[in-house]
């Protein structure tokens, strides 16, 4: 395996050469030292290192750089290599920015320039950071290679699963020389893709998500058959419950069918979350929450879908799709919502081949200099438009209403108006799609006049509606007409508790119609659809779990 990387970033050539020289002099025999002259150049270098499955141990970035400051670079770099140690190089006048960066990007250290002599001011700091990094597991240490076709829906599904679980992988086209060699070595053909090859040389053809999770080192089998608390769903509400449950001593397991983060984890930038004035990506926020839950002892199960819930005396039984079960004293349902399918002729044929639900980070770099169409008028659609505007020639935001004021936060509307590459199309609906092996054309309709027009594009991202994932609870819990779970006082009708309620008290605020089972976040009826409120409900659910357990 190649030596881990130390990356230095400074737009001043003299300083850049000096810091790289000093770093190579002491660490060049054990680390590969790279240097970049700007934040964007450095991010490109990190992405290349990521694709090769190599590790990054240390990032040293100058603060005052054009295009992107050192703090902005380090924040973006966290999404690529969260375990890398981060150092900001500053002048004396920038110490306030460095101190602020300690909170914004979890800065490990800041160094005042000049740092001479390095034996006194540079090396002791770097030695300590490299020692700390060496004992921290780095997700980039294992390289998985994925071979597939550009417009293959199964290939996209594999890449999306790995990306959303922050698993590093290398993407190879089946008709590229290296991809062809891997296919040949595995005894497979282009018709067999996707092919997934581990760093150890194990090859799987069209693996299931459970198989992928196992390859990536994610936990798929519970360590116990009984817990104090089972949390179903790994979005902000579920992660909040897992963190608070585990930190307060409950034997806690979180079960997620795809990847922690949910819809929030797909957001390119959340700017209205408390405590992050410069914004935070959904992946970064949820990865921190995931690591926090694990630190407190919560168990995380990936690629496991719960399909049944039942009562067994004082226990609650949860049945997985493979027929196995686990039990618990209490359950928190935090399964969130899914984007509604856009029902227009031709679109279903291109799901994963030009038509995508939600923002997919894996596809953004492929949209360079192309037109991207986004359907939806809420914050998630606006955040996606901002993200794709960094790559696409033009981003077209399609909404049915006259404007965005009724459904999108004001700060985000203002941001969209400042980006020339983004065009908002009011009173516009997608009524059809067409293409050969992938999406190539859309038919758009003016909802006022009925006039239709055709546009050429290979990219449609859909952010419409919110459908709860609760069909498996039919007949088990009280749900409203749209499938959201009814909780607390809303279960009381005409002064009477819900049918089958077995306790002498009324349901607690977040408690469902089955005692000991709580709902938090977007899946709960009449909840506020915001990340902060979901986290709050997840934490509140745990306090109610304690109250329930104390009364038993």
Coordinates of C-alpha atoms in Angstrom, one line a residue:
X1 CA 0.0 0.0 0.0
X2 CA 1.2 3.5 -0.9
X3 CA 2.5 5.7 1.9
X4 CA -0.1 8.0 3.5
X5 CA -0.3 11.5 2.2
X6 CA 0.6 14.9 3.8
X7 CA -0.9 17.7 1.7
X8 CA 0.2 21.3 2.0
X9 CA -1.8 24.2 0.4
X10 CA -0.5 27.8 -0.1
X11 CA -0.9 30.2 -2.9
X12 CA 2.5 31.8 -2.2
X13 CA 5.1 29.8 -4.1
X14 CA 7.9 30.7 -1.7
X15 CA 5.9 29.6 1.4
X16 CA 4.6 26.5 -0.4
X17 CA 8.1 25.3 -1.3
X18 CA 9.3 26.0 2.2
X19 CA 6.6 24.1 4.0
X20 CA 6.8 21.2 1.6
X21 CA 10.6 21.1 2.0
X22 CA 10.5 21.1 5.8
X23 CA 7.9 18.4 5.8
X24 CA 9.7 16.2 3.3
X25 CA 13.0 16.6 5.2
X26 CA 11.6 14.9 8.3
X27 CA 8.7 12.7 7.0
X28 CA 9.4 12.0 3.4
X29 CA 10.6 8.5 4.1
X30 CA 7.2 7.5 5.6
X31 CA 4.7 9.9 3.9
X32 CA 4.0 11.1 0.4
X33 CA 4.1 14.9 0.5
X34 CA 1.9 16.7 -2.0
X35 CA 1.5 20.5 -2.4
X36 CA -1.1 22.6 -4.1
X37 CA -1.3 26.3 -4.9
X38 CA -5.1 26.8 -4.2
X39 CA -8.0 25.2 -2.4
X40 CA -9.7 23.9 -5.5
X41 CA -6.5 22.4 -6.8
X42 CA -6.0 20.8 -3.4
X43 CA -9.5 19.4 -3.4
X44 CA -8.9 17.9 -6.8
X45 CA -5.8 16.3 -5.5
X46 CA -7.7 14.8 -2.5
X47 CA -10.4 13.4 -4.7
X48 CA -7.7 11.7 -6.8
X49 CA -6.1 10.3 -3.7
X50 CA -9.5 9.1 -2.6
X51 CA -10.2 7.3 -5.8
X52 CA -6.9 5.4 -5.4
X53 CA -7.9 4.2 -2.0
X54 CA -4.9 5.9 -0.4
X55 CA -4.9 7.6 3.1
X56 CA -4.4 11.2 4.0
X57 CA -2.8 11.8 7.4
X58 CA -2.4 15.5 7.5
X59 CA -3.6 18.7 5.8
X60 CA -1.7 22.0 6.2
X61 CA -3.5 25.0 4.6
X62 CA -2.7 28.7 4.5
X63 CA -5.7 30.8 5.6
X64 CA -5.4 33.8 3.2
X65 CA -5.8 32.4 -0.3
X66 CA -7.9 33.6 -3.2
X67 CA -11.0 31.6 -4.4
X68 CA -11.1 29.6 -1.2
X69 CA -9.7 30.4 2.3
X70 CA -7.8 27.8 4.3
X71 CA -10.8 27.4 6.6
X72 CA -13.1 26.8 3.7
X73 CA -10.7 24.3 2.2
X74 CA -10.3 22.4 5.4
X75 CA -14.1 22.2 5.9
X76 CA -14.6 20.9 2.3
X77 CA -11.7 18.4 2.8
X78 CA -13.4 17.0 5.9
X79 CA -16.1 15.5 3.7
X80 CA -13.4 13.6 1.7
X81 CA -11.0 12.6 4.5
X82 CA -12.7 13.2 7.8
X83 CA -10.0 11.4 9.8
X84 CA -7.1 13.6 8.4
X85 CA -5.6 15.9 10.9
X86 CA -6.0 19.6 10.1
X87 CA -3.6 22.5 10.6
X88 CA -4.2 26.1 9.6
X89 CA -1.2 28.3 8.7
X90 CA -1.9 31.9 9.7
X91 CA -0.4 35.3 10.2
X92 CA -0.6 37.0 13.6
X93 CA -3.6 39.1 12.3
X94 CA -5.6 36.0 11.5
X95 CA -5.5 34.3 14.9
X96 CA -9.2 35.2 15.5
X97 CA -10.1 33.3 12.3
X98 CA -8.0 30.4 13.5
X99 CA -9.7 30.2 16.8
X100 CA -13.1 30.3 15.1
X101 CA -12.0 27.5 12.8
X102 CA -11.5 25.2 15.8
X103 CA -15.3 25.1 16.1
X104 CA -16.1 25.3 12.4
X105 CA -13.8 22.6 11.0
X106 CA -12.6 20.8 14.2
X107 CA -9.2 22.3 13.6
X108 CA -6.5 20.4 15.3
X109 CA -3.9 23.2 15.5
X110 CA -2.9 26.5 14.0
X111 CA 0.6 27.7 13.3
X112 CA 1.8 31.2 13.0
X113 CA 4.1 32.1 10.1
X114 CA 7.1 32.0 10.1
X115 CA 7.6 28.7 12.0
X116 CA 11.4 28.7 12.1
X117 CA 13.2 26.9 13.4
X118 CA 11.0 23.9 12.4
X119 CA 12.7 21.7 15.0
X120 CA 11.0 23.9 17.7
X121 CA 7.8 25.2 16.2
X122 CA 6.8 22.8 13.4
X123 CA 8.0 19.3 14.0
X124 CA 6.7 18.8 17.5
X125 CA 3.2 19.8 16.4
X126 CA 3.3 17.6 13.3
X127 CA 4.8 14.7 15.3
X128 CA 1.9 14.8 17.8
X129 CA -0.8 15.0 15.1
X130 CA 0.7 12.1 13.1
X131 CA 0.9 10.0 16.2
X132 CA -2.8 10.7 16.9
X133 CA -3.8 10.0 13.3
X134 CA -1.9 6.7 13.3
X135 CA -4.1 5.3 16.1
X136 CA -7.4 6.5 14.6
X137 CA -9.1 4.2 12.1
X138 CA -9.1 5.8 8.7
X139 CA -12.0 4.8 6.4
X140 CA -9.8 5.4 3.4
X141 CA -7.5 2.5 4.2
X142 CA -9.5 0.0 2.2
X143 CA -9.9 0.4 -1.5
X144 CA -13.0 -1.1 -3.2
X145 CA -13.1 -1.0 -7.0
X146 CA -16.4 -0.8 -8.8
X147 CA -16.7 -1.7 -12.5
X148 CA -19.8 -0.8 -14.4
X149 CA -21.5 1.1 -17.2
X150 CA -22.0 4.9 -17.1
X151 CA -25.8 4.6 -17.6
X152 CA -26.4 1.4 -15.7
X153 CA -29.0 1.7 -12.9
X154 CA -27.5 -1.3 -10.9
X155 CA -24.1 0.3 -11.2
X156 CA -25.4 3.6 -9.9
X157 CA -27.1 1.8 -7.0
X158 CA -23.8 0.3 -5.9
X159 CA -21.9 3.6 -6.2
X160 CA -24.7 5.5 -4.4
X161 CA -24.7 3.0 -1.5
X162 CA -21.0 3.2 -1.0
X163 CA -20.9 7.0 -1.3
X164 CA -23.7 7.5 1.2
X165 CA -22.0 5.3 3.7
X166 CA -18.8 7.2 3.2
X167 CA -17.0 4.1 1.9
X168 CA -14.1 5.0 -0.4
X169 CA -14.1 3.3 -3.8
X170 CA -12.7 3.6 -7.3
X171 CA -15.1 3.8 -10.2
X172 CA -14.0 2.1 -13.5
X173 CA -15.9 2.0 -16.7
X174 CA -16.3 -1.5 -18.1
X175 CA -14.9 -0.5 -21.5
X176 CA -11.8 1.2 -20.0
X177 CA -8.6 -0.9 -20.2
X178 CA -8.3 -1.3 -16.4
X179 CA -12.0 -2.1 -16.0
X180 CA -11.8 -4.7 -18.8
X181 CA -8.8 -6.3 -17.1
X182 CA -10.7 -6.6 -13.8
X183 CA -13.7 -8.1 -15.6
X184 CA -11.4 -10.6 -17.3
X185 CA -9.7 -11.6 -14.1
X186 CA -13.0 -12.2 -12.4
X187 CA -14.3 -14.3 -15.3
X188 CA -17.0 -11.8 -16.0
X189 CA -18.2 -9.8 -19.0
X190 CA -19.6 -6.4 -19.6
X191 CA -23.1 -7.9 -19.3
X192 CA -22.4 -8.9 -15.7
X193 CA -21.7 -5.5 -14.2
X194 CA -21.6 -4.1 -11.7
X195 CA -18.5 -5.9 -10.5
X196 CA -17.1 -5.0 -7.1
X197 CA -13.6 -6.0 -6.2
X198 CA -12.1 -5.6 -2.7
X199 CA -8.6 -4.6 -1.8
X200 CA -8.0 -8.3 -1.0
X201 CA -9.0 -9.4 -4.5
X202 CA -12.5 -10.8 -3.7
X203 CA -14.9 -10.2 -6.6
X204 CA -18.7 -10.0 -6.4
X205 CA -21.0 -9.6 -9.4
X206 CA -24.1 -7.5 -8.8
X207 CA -23.8 -7.7 -5.0
X208 CA -26.8 -7.0 -2.7
X209 CA -26.6 -4.0 -0.3
X210 CA -26.1 -6.4 2.6
X211 CA -23.1 -8.0 0.8
X212 CA -21.7 -4.5 0.1
X213 CA -22.1 -3.5 3.7
X214 CA -20.2 -6.6 4.8
X215 CA -17.4 -5.8 2.3
X216 CA -17.2 -2.3 3.5
X217 CA -16.8 -3.4 7.1
X218 CA -20.3 -2.2 8.2
X219 CA -22.1 -4.2 10.8
X220 CA -25.1 -6.2 9.5
X221 CA -25.7 -8.8 12.3
X222 CA -26.8 -7.6 15.7
X223 CA -24.5 -8.5 18.6
X224 CA -27.5 -9.3 20.9
X225 CA -31.0 -10.5 20.6
X226 CA -32.4 -8.1 23.2
X227 CA -31.8 -4.3 23.8
X228 CA -33.2 -1.5 26.0
X229 CA -33.8 0.6 22.9
X230 CA -34.0 -0.1 19.2
X231 CA -33.9 2.9 16.9
X232 CA -35.2 2.3 13.4
X233 CA -33.9 4.8 10.9
X234 CA -30.5 6.6 10.7
X235 CA -31.5 10.2 9.8
X236 CA -31.1 13.1 12.2
X237 CA -34.0 12.0 14.5
X238 CA -32.6 8.4 14.7
X239 CA -29.1 9.5 15.2
X240 CA -30.2 11.9 17.9
X241 CA -32.0 9.0 19.7
X242 CA -29.0 6.8 19.4
X243 CA -26.6 9.4 20.8
X244 CA -28.7 10.2 23.8
X245 CA -29.8 6.7 24.4
X246 CA -26.3 5.2 24.4
X247 CA -24.8 8.2 26.3
X248 CA -27.4 7.7 29.1
X249 CA -26.6 4.0 29.5
X250 CA -29.3 2.3 27.5
X251 CA -28.2 -0.7 25.4
X252 CA -29.0 0.8 22.1
X253 CA -29.0 -0.4 18.5
X254 CA -29.8 1.7 15.5
X255 CA -31.1 -0.1 12.4
X256 CA -30.7 1.6 9.0
X257 CA -31.8 0.0 5.7
X258 CA -29.5 2.1 3.5
X259 CA -27.1 4.7 5.0
X260 CA -27.1 7.0 8.0
X261 CA -28.1 10.5 7.3
X262 CA -31.4 10.0 5.5
X263 CA -32.4 12.9 3.2
X264 CA -30.4 15.3 5.4
X265 CA -27.3 13.3 4.7
X266 CA -27.7 13.9 1.0
X267 CA -27.8 17.7 1.4
X268 CA -24.8 19.5 -0.1
X269 CA -25.1 22.4 2.4
X270 CA -27.3 23.0 5.4
X271 CA -27.0 26.7 6.4
X272 CA -29.7 27.2 9.0
X273 CA -28.7 24.5 11.5
X274 CA -27.8 26.0 14.9
X275 CA -24.1 26.3 15.6
X276 CA -22.9 26.2 12.0
X277 CA -22.9 29.8 10.8
X278 CA -20.9 28.9 7.7
X279 CA -23.1 25.9 6.9
X280 CA -22.3 22.2 7.0
X281 CA -22.8 19.5 4.5
X282 CA -25.4 16.8 5.3
X283 CA -22.7 14.1 5.0
X284 CA -20.4 15.9 7.4
X285 CA -23.1 16.5 10.0
X286 CA -24.5 13.0 10.0
X287 CA -21.0 11.4 9.9
X288 CA -20.1 13.4 13.1
X289 CA -23.4 12.2 14.7
X290 CA -22.7 8.6 13.6
X291 CA -19.2 8.7 15.1
X292 CA -20.6 10.3 18.3
X293 CA -23.2 7.5 18.7
X294 CA -20.5 4.8 18.2
X295 CA -18.3 6.6 20.8
X296 CA -21.0 6.3 23.4
X297 CA -21.5 2.6 22.7
X298 CA -24.5 2.5 20.3
X299 CA -24.5 -0.4 17.9
X300 CA -25.2 0.5 14.2
X301 CA -26.7 -2.1 11.8
X302 CA -26.6 -1.3 8.1
X303 CA -28.5 -2.6 5.1
X304 CA -31.1 -4.2 7.4
X305 CA -34.8 -3.5 6.8
X306 CA -37.4 -3.9 9.5
X307 CA -40.6 -5.3 8.1
X308 CA -42.6 -6.2 11.2
X309 CA -43.4 -4.9 14.7
X310 CA -45.3 -6.8 17.4
X311 CA -45.9 -6.9 21.1
X312 CA -44.7 -9.8 23.2
X313 CA -45.6 -9.1 26.8
X314 CA -43.3 -6.4 28.0
X315 CA -41.1 -6.7 25.0
X316 CA -41.4 -5.3 21.5
X317 CA -40.4 -7.7 18.7
X318 CA -38.9 -6.4 15.4
X319 CA -38.7 -8.7 12.4
X320 CA -36.2 -8.2 9.6
X321 CA -36.7 -8.9 6.0
X322 CA -34.8 -12.2 6.2
X323 CA -37.1 -13.5 8.9
X324 CA -34.7 -13.0 11.9
X325 CA -35.8 -11.0 14.9
X326 CA -34.6 -8.8 17.7
X327 CA -36.4 -7.6 20.8
X328 CA -36.3 -4.6 23.0
X329 CA -38.0 -2.9 25.9
X330 CA -38.6 0.2 23.8
X331 CA -38.5 1.3 20.2
X332 CA -38.1 4.7 18.5
X333 CA -39.4 4.9 14.9
X334 CA -37.4 7.5 13.0
X335 CA -37.8 6.1 9.4
X336 CA -38.3 9.6 7.8
X337 CA -39.9 10.1 4.5
X338 CA -39.1 9.3 0.8
X339 CA -39.4 11.6 -2.1
X340 CA -42.6 10.9 -4.1
X341 CA -42.2 9.3 -7.5
X342 CA -42.8 11.7 -10.4
X343 CA -45.4 10.0 -12.5
X344 CA -44.8 11.0 -16.1
X345 CA -44.6 8.8 -19.2
X346 CA -41.1 7.5 -19.8
X347 CA -39.4 8.6 -16.6
X348 CA -39.7 5.3 -14.7
X349 CA -37.5 3.6 -17.4
X350 CA -34.6 6.0 -16.7
X351 CA -34.4 5.8 -12.9
X352 CA -30.7 5.6 -12.1
X353 CA -30.0 6.4 -15.7
X354 CA -30.5 10.1 -15.8
X355 CA -33.5 10.3 -13.4
X356 CA -32.6 10.5 -9.8
X357 CA -34.5 11.0 -6.6
X358 CA -32.7 13.3 -4.2
X359 CA -29.3 14.9 -4.6
X360 CA -26.6 12.3 -5.5
X361 CA -23.1 13.5 -4.9
X362 CA -21.8 10.7 -7.1
X363 CA -23.3 12.3 -10.2
X364 CA -22.5 16.0 -9.7
X365 CA -18.9 15.8 -11.3
X366 CA -20.4 14.1 -14.4
X367 CA -22.7 17.1 -15.0
X368 CA -19.8 19.5 -16.0
X369 CA -20.9 21.9 -18.8
X370 CA -24.3 20.3 -19.1
X371 CA -27.9 21.4 -18.4
X372 CA -29.3 20.0 -15.2
X373 CA -33.1 20.0 -14.3
X374 CA -34.3 19.9 -10.8
X375 CA -38.0 19.5 -9.8
X376 CA -39.1 20.8 -6.4
X377 CA -39.5 24.1 -4.5
X378 CA -38.4 23.2 -1.0
X379 CA -35.1 23.7 0.7
X380 CA -33.7 20.4 -0.4
X381 CA -34.2 21.3 -4.0
X382 CA -32.7 24.7 -3.5
X383 CA -29.6 23.3 -1.8
X384 CA -29.2 20.8 -4.7
X385 CA -29.5 23.7 -7.2
X386 CA -26.7 25.6 -5.5
X387 CA -24.5 22.4 -5.4
X388 CA -25.0 21.5 -9.0
X389 CA -24.4 25.1 -10.2
X390 CA -20.7 24.5 -9.3
X391 CA -20.5 21.9 -12.1
X392 CA -23.3 22.3 -14.6
X393 CA -23.5 24.9 -17.4
X394 CA -26.9 25.8 -16.2
X395 CA -29.3 24.6 -13.5
X396 CA -33.1 24.8 -14.2
X397 CA -35.3 24.7 -11.1
X398 CA -38.9 23.7 -12.1
X399 CA -41.7 24.6 -9.7
X400 CA -45.5 24.5 -10.1
X401 CA -46.1 27.7 -8.1
X402 CA -45.6 31.3 -9.1
X403 CA -42.5 31.6 -6.9
X404 CA -40.5 30.0 -4.1
X405 CA -41.6 32.1 -1.1
X406 CA -44.2 29.6 0.1
X407 CA -41.9 26.6 0.4
X408 CA -38.3 27.7 0.6
X409 CA -36.3 29.6 3.3
X410 CA -35.6 33.2 2.5
X411 CA -31.8 32.9 2.8
X412 CA -31.8 30.1 0.2
X413 CA -34.0 32.1 -2.2
X414 CA -31.6 35.0 -1.9
X415 CA -28.7 32.7 -2.6
X416 CA -30.3 31.3 -5.7
X417 CA -30.9 34.8 -7.1
X418 CA -27.2 35.6 -6.8
X419 CA -26.1 32.6 -8.9
X420 CA -26.3 33.4 -12.6
X421 CA -26.2 29.7 -13.6
X422 CA -29.5 29.0 -11.9
X423 CA -32.8 29.7 -13.6
X424 CA -36.2 29.3 -11.8
X425 CA -39.0 28.2 -14.0
X426 CA -42.4 28.9 -12.4
X427 CA -45.7 27.2 -13.4
X428 CA -43.6 24.4 -15.0
X429 CA -44.2 20.6 -14.8
X430 CA -42.4 17.6 -16.2
X431 CA -44.8 15.6 -18.3
X432 CA -42.6 13.2 -20.1
X433 CA -39.1 11.8 -20.7
X434 CA -37.4 10.0 -23.6
X435 CA -34.0 8.6 -24.6
X436 CA -32.2 5.5 -25.7
X437 CA -30.0 3.9 -23.0
X438 CA -30.4 6.9 -20.7
X439 CA -32.5 10.1 -20.4
X440 CA -31.9 12.4 -23.3
X441 CA -35.0 14.6 -23.5
X442 CA -37.7 16.0 -21.2
X443 CA -41.1 17.4 -22.1
X444 CA -42.1 20.4 -20.0
X445 CA -45.5 21.9 -19.7
X446 CA -46.7 25.4 -18.7
X447 CA -49.3 24.5 -16.0
X448 CA -51.3 27.7 -16.8
X449 CA -51.6 27.4 -20.6
X450 CA -50.9 23.7 -21.2
X451 CA -48.3 24.6 -23.7
X452 CA -45.6 21.9 -24.0
X453 CA -42.0 22.1 -25.1
X454 CA -39.1 19.7 -25.4
X455 CA -35.6 20.2 -23.9
X456 CA -32.4 18.2 -24.3
X457 CA -30.9 17.0 -21.0
X458 CA -29.5 13.8 -19.4
X459 CA -30.0 15.0 -15.9
X460 CA -33.2 15.2 -13.9
X461 CA -33.2 15.3 -10.0
X462 CA -36.5 15.1 -8.2
X463 CA -37.4 16.5 -4.8
X464 CA -41.2 16.4 -4.6
X465 CA -43.5 15.4 -1.8
X466 CA -42.9 13.4 1.3
X467 CA -44.1 9.8 1.7
X468 CA -43.6 8.1 5.0
X469 CA -42.2 4.6 5.0
X470 CA -44.9 3.1 7.2
X471 CA -46.8 0.5 5.1
X472 CA -45.2 -2.2 7.2
X473 CA -47.0 -0.8 10.3
X474 CA -50.5 -1.1 8.8
X475 CA -52.8 -2.5 11.4
X476 CA -50.1 -2.2 14.1
X477 CA -50.0 1.6 14.8
X478 CA -52.5 4.4 14.3
X479 CA -51.5 6.4 11.2
X480 CA -53.1 9.4 9.5
X481 CA -54.6 9.5 6.0
X482 CA -51.2 10.0 4.5
X483 CA -49.4 7.3 6.4
X484 CA -47.7 9.5 9.1
X485 CA -47.6 8.0 12.6
X486 CA -50.0 9.6 15.1
X487 CA -48.6 10.2 18.6
X488 CA -49.4 11.6 22.0
X489 CA -52.4 13.9 22.5
X490 CA -53.5 13.4 18.9
X491 CA -54.3 9.8 19.7
X492 CA -57.0 10.9 22.2
X493 CA -60.4 11.2 20.4
X494 CA -63.5 12.3 22.3
X495 CA -61.6 11.9 25.5
X496 CA -60.9 8.2 24.8
X497 CA -57.5 6.6 24.4
X498 CA -56.7 4.6 21.2
X499 CA -58.2 1.2 20.7
X500 CA -56.1 -1.5 22.3
X501 CA -54.3 0.9 24.6
X502 CA -53.4 -1.2 27.7
X503 CA -52.1 1.4 30.2
X504 CA -54.0 3.5 32.7
X505 CA -52.3 6.7 31.6
X506 CA -52.6 8.7 28.4
X507 CA -49.8 8.2 25.7
X508 CA -46.8 10.4 26.2
X509 CA -46.1 13.2 23.8
X510 CA -44.1 11.2 21.2
X511 CA -45.6 7.8 22.1
X512 CA -47.5 5.8 19.4
X513 CA -50.7 3.8 19.9
X514 CA -48.5 0.9 21.1
X515 CA -47.0 1.6 24.6
X516 CA -43.2 1.8 24.6
X517 CA -43.0 2.6 20.9
X518 CA -42.2 6.2 20.0
X519 CA -42.0 8.2 16.8
X520 CA -39.6 11.1 16.1
X521 CA -38.8 13.3 13.1
X522 CA -40.4 13.5 9.7
X523 CA -42.3 10.2 10.0
X524 CA -44.4 11.6 12.9
X525 CA -47.7 13.3 12.0
X526 CA -47.7 17.1 12.2
X527 CA -43.9 17.2 12.9
X528 CA -41.8 20.2 11.8
X529 CA -39.8 19.1 8.8
X530 CA -36.5 20.5 9.8
X531 CA -33.2 18.9 10.8
X532 CA -33.0 20.7 14.1
X533 CA -36.5 19.7 15.2
X534 CA -35.8 16.1 14.1
X535 CA -32.7 15.9 16.3
X536 CA -34.7 17.5 19.2
X537 CA -37.5 15.0 18.9
X538 CA -34.9 12.1 18.8
X539 CA -33.5 13.4 22.1
X540 CA -36.9 14.0 23.6
X541 CA -38.0 10.5 22.7
X542 CA -35.2 9.1 24.8
X543 CA -36.3 11.1 27.9
X544 CA -39.8 9.6 27.4
X545 CA -38.2 6.1 27.0
X546 CA -36.7 6.6 30.5
X547 CA -40.0 7.6 31.9
X548 CA -41.7 4.6 30.3
X549 CA -39.0 2.2 31.7
X550 CA -39.2 3.7 35.2
X551 CA -42.9 3.0 35.3
X552 CA -42.6 -0.6 34.3

